[in-house]
Coordinates of N, CA, C and O in Angstrom, one line a residue:
X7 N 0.8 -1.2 0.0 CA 0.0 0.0 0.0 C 0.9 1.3 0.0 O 0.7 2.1 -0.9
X8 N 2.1 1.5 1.4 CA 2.8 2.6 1.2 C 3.4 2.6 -0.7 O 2.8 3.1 -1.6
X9 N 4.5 2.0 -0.7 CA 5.1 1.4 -1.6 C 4.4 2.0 -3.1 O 5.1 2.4 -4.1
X10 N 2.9 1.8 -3.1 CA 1.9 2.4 -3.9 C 1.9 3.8 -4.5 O 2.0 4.3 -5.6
X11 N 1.6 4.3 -2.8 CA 1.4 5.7 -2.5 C 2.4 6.5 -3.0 O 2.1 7.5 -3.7
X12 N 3.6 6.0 -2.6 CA 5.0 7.0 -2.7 C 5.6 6.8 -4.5 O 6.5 7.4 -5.1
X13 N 4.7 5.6 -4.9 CA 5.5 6.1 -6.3 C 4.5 6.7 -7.1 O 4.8 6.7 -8.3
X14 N 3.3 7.2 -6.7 CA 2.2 7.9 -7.0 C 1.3 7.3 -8.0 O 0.8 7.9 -9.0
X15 N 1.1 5.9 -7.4 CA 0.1 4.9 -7.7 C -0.9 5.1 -7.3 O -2.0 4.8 -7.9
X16 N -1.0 5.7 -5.8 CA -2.7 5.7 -4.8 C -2.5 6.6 -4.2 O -1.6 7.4 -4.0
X17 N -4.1 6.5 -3.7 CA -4.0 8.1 -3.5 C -4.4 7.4 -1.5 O -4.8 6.4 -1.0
X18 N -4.0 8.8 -1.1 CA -4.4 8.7 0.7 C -5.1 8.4 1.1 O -5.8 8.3 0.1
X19 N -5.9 8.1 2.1 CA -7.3 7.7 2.4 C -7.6 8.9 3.3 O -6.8 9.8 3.4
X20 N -8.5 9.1 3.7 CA -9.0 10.3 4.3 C -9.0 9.7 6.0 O -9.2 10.5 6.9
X21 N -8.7 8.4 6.3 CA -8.7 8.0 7.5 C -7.3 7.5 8.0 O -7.0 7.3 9.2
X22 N -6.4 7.5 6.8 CA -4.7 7.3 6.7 C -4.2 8.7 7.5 O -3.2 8.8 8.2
X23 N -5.3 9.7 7.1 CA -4.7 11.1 6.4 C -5.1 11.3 7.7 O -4.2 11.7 8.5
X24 N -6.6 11.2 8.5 CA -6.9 11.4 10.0 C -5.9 11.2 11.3 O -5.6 12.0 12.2
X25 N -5.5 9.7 10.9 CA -4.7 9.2 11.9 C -3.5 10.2 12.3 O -3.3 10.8 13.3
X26 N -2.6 10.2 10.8 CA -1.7 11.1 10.2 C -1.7 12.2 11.7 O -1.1 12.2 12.7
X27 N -2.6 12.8 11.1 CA -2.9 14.2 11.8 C -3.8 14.0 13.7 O -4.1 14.9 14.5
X28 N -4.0 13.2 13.8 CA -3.9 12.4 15.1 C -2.7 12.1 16.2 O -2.7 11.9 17.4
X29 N -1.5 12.0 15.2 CA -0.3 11.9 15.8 C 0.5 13.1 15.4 O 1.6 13.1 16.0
X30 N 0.2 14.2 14.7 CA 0.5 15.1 15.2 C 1.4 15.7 13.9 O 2.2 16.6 13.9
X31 N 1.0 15.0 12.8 CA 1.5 15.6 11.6 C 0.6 16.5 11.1 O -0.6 16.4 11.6
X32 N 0.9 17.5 10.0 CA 0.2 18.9 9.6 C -0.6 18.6 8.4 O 0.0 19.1 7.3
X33 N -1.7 18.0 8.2 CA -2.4 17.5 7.4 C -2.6 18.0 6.1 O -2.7 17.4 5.0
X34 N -2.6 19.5 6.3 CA -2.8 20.5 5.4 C -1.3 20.8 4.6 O -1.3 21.1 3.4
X35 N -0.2 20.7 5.1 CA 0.9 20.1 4.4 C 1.0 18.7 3.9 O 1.7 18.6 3.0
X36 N 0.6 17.7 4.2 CA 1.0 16.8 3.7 C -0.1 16.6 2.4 O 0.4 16.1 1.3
X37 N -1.3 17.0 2.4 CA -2.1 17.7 0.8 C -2.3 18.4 0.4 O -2.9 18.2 -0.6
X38 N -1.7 19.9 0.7 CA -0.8 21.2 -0.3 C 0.5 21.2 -0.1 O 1.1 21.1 -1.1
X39 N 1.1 21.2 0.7 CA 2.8 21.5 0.8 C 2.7 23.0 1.0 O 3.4 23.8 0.4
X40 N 1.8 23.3 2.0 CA 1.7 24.7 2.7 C 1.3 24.5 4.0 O 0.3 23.8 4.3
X41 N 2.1 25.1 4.9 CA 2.2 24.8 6.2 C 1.0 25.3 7.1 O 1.0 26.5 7.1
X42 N 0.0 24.6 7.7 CA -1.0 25.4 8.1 C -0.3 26.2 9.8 O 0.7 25.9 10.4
X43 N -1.3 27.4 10.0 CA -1.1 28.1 10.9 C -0.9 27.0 12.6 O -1.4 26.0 13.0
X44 N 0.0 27.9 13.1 CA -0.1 27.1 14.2 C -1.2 26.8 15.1 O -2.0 27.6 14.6
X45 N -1.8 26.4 16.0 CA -3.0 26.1 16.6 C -2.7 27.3 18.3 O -1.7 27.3 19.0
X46 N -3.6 28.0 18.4 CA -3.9 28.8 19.4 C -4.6 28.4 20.2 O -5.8 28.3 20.0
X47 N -4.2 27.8 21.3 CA -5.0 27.8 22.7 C -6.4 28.2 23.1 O -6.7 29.4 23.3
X48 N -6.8 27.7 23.2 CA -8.3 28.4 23.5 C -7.7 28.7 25.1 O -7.3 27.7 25.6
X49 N -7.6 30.0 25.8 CA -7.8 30.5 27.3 C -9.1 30.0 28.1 O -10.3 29.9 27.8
X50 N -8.7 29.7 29.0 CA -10.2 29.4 30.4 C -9.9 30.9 30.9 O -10.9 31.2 31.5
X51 N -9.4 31.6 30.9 CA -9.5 33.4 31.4 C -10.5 34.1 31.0 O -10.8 33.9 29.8
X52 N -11.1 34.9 31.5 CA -12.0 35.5 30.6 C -11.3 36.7 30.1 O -10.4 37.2 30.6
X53 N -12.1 37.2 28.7 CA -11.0 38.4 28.5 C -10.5 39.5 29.2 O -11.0 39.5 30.3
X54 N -9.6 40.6 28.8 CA -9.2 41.6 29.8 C -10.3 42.9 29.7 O -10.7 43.4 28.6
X55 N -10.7 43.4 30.9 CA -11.3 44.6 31.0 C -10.6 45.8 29.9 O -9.5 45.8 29.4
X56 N -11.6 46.7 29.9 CA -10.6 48.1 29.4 C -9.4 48.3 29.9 O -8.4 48.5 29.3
X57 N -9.7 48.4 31.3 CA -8.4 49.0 32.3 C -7.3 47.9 31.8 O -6.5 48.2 31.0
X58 N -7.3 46.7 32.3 CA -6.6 46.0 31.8 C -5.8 45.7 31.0 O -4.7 45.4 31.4
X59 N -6.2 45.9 29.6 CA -5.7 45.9 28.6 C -5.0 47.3 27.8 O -4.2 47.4 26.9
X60 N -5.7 48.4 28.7 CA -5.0 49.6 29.0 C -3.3 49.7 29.4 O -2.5 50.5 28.9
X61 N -3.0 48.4 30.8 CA -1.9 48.5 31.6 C -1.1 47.3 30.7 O 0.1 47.4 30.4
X62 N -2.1 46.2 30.3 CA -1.5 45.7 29.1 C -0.2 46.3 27.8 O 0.9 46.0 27.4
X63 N -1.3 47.3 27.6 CA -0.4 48.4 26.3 C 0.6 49.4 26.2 O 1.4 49.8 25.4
X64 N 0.3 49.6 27.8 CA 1.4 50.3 28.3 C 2.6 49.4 28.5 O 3.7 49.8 28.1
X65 N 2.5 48.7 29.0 CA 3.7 47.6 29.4 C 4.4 47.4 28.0 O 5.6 47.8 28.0
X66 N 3.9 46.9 26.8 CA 4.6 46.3 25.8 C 4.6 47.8 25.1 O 4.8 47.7 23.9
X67 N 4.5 49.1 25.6 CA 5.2 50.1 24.9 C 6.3 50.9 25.7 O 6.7 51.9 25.2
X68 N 6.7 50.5 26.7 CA 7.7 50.4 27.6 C 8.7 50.4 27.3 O 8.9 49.8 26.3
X69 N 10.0 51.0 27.9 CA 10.9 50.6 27.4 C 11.5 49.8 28.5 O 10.7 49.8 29.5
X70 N 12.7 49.0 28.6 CA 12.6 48.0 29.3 C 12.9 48.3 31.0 O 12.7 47.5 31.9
X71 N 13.3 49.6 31.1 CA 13.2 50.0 32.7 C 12.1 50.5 33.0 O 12.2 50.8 34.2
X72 N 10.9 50.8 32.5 CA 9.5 51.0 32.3 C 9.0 49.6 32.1 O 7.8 49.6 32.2
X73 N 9.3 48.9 32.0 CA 8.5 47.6 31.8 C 9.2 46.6 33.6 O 8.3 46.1 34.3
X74 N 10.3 46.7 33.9 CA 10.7 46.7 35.1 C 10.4 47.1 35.9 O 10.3 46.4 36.9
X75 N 9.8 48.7 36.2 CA 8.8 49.1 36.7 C 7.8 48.7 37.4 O 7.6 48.5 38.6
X76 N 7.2 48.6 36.1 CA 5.7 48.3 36.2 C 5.5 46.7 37.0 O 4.8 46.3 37.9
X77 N 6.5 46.1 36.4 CA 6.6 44.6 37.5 C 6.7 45.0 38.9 O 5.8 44.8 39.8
X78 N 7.5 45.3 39.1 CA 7.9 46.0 40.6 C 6.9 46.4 41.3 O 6.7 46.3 42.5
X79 N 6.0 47.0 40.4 CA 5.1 47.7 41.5 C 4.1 46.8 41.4 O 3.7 46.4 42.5
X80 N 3.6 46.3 40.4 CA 2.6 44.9 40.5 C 3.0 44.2 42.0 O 2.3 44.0 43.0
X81 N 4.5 43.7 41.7 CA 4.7 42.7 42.9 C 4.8 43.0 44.3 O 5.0 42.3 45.2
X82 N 4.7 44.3 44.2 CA 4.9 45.4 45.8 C 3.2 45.4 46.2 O 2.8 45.2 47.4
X83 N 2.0 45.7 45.1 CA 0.8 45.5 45.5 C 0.6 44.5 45.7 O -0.1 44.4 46.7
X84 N 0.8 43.5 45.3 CA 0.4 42.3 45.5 C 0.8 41.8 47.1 O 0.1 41.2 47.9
X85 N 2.2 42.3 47.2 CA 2.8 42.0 48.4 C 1.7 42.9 49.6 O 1.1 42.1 50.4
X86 N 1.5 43.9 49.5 CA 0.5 44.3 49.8 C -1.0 44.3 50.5 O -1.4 44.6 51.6
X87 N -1.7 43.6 49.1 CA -2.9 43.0 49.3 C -2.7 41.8 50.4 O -3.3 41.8 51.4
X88 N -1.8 40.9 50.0 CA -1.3 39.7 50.6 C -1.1 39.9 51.9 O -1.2 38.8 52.6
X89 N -0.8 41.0 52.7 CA -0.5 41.0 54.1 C -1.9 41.9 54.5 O -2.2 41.7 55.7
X90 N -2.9 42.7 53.9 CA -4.1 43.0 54.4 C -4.8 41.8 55.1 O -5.0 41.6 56.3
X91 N -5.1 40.9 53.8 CA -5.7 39.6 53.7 C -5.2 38.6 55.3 O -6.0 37.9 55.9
X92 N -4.2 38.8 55.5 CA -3.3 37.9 57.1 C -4.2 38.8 57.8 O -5.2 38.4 58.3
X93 N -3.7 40.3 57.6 CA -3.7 41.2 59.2 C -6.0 40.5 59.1 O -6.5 40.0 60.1
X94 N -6.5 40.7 58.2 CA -7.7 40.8 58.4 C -8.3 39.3 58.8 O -9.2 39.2 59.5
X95 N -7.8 38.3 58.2 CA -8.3 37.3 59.1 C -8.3 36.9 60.4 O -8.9 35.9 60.8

């Protein structure tokens, strides 16, 4: 059957070609010879608020002691929050 295929006697099966791409080959290259896009994660997060994606934009327009920054102070609130939450229980 291979032996077939590769000297361009037969053609693929659509459940050869399943499997194929079950194990983790790019299906759509192996029947154009064009690479399909890579696969994107679907997120369990829900999307980002305005504000969010606000502090988002800022960050990746940063320069990198501006982007340093902004971590810094994330991890100082958080530090923060984190000791309200002790003192208040």
């Amino acid at each position: 059957m291979w032996g077939r295929y590769e000297r361009g006697g037969g053609v693929m099966g659509t459940e050869v070609l399943a499997r194929f791409a079950t194990a983790g080959a790019d299906a759509l290259y192996i029947l154009t010879g064009q690479r399909a896009a890579p696969a994107v994660p679907m997120s369990s997060k829900p999307p980002l608020s305005a504000d969010e994606a606000q502090i988002v934009d800022r960050y990746r327009k940063a320069s990198k002691d501006g982007r340093d920054l902004i971590s810094m102070a994330a991890k100082a609130a958080d530090r923060e929050l984190a000791g309200k939450k002790k003192r208040a229980a």
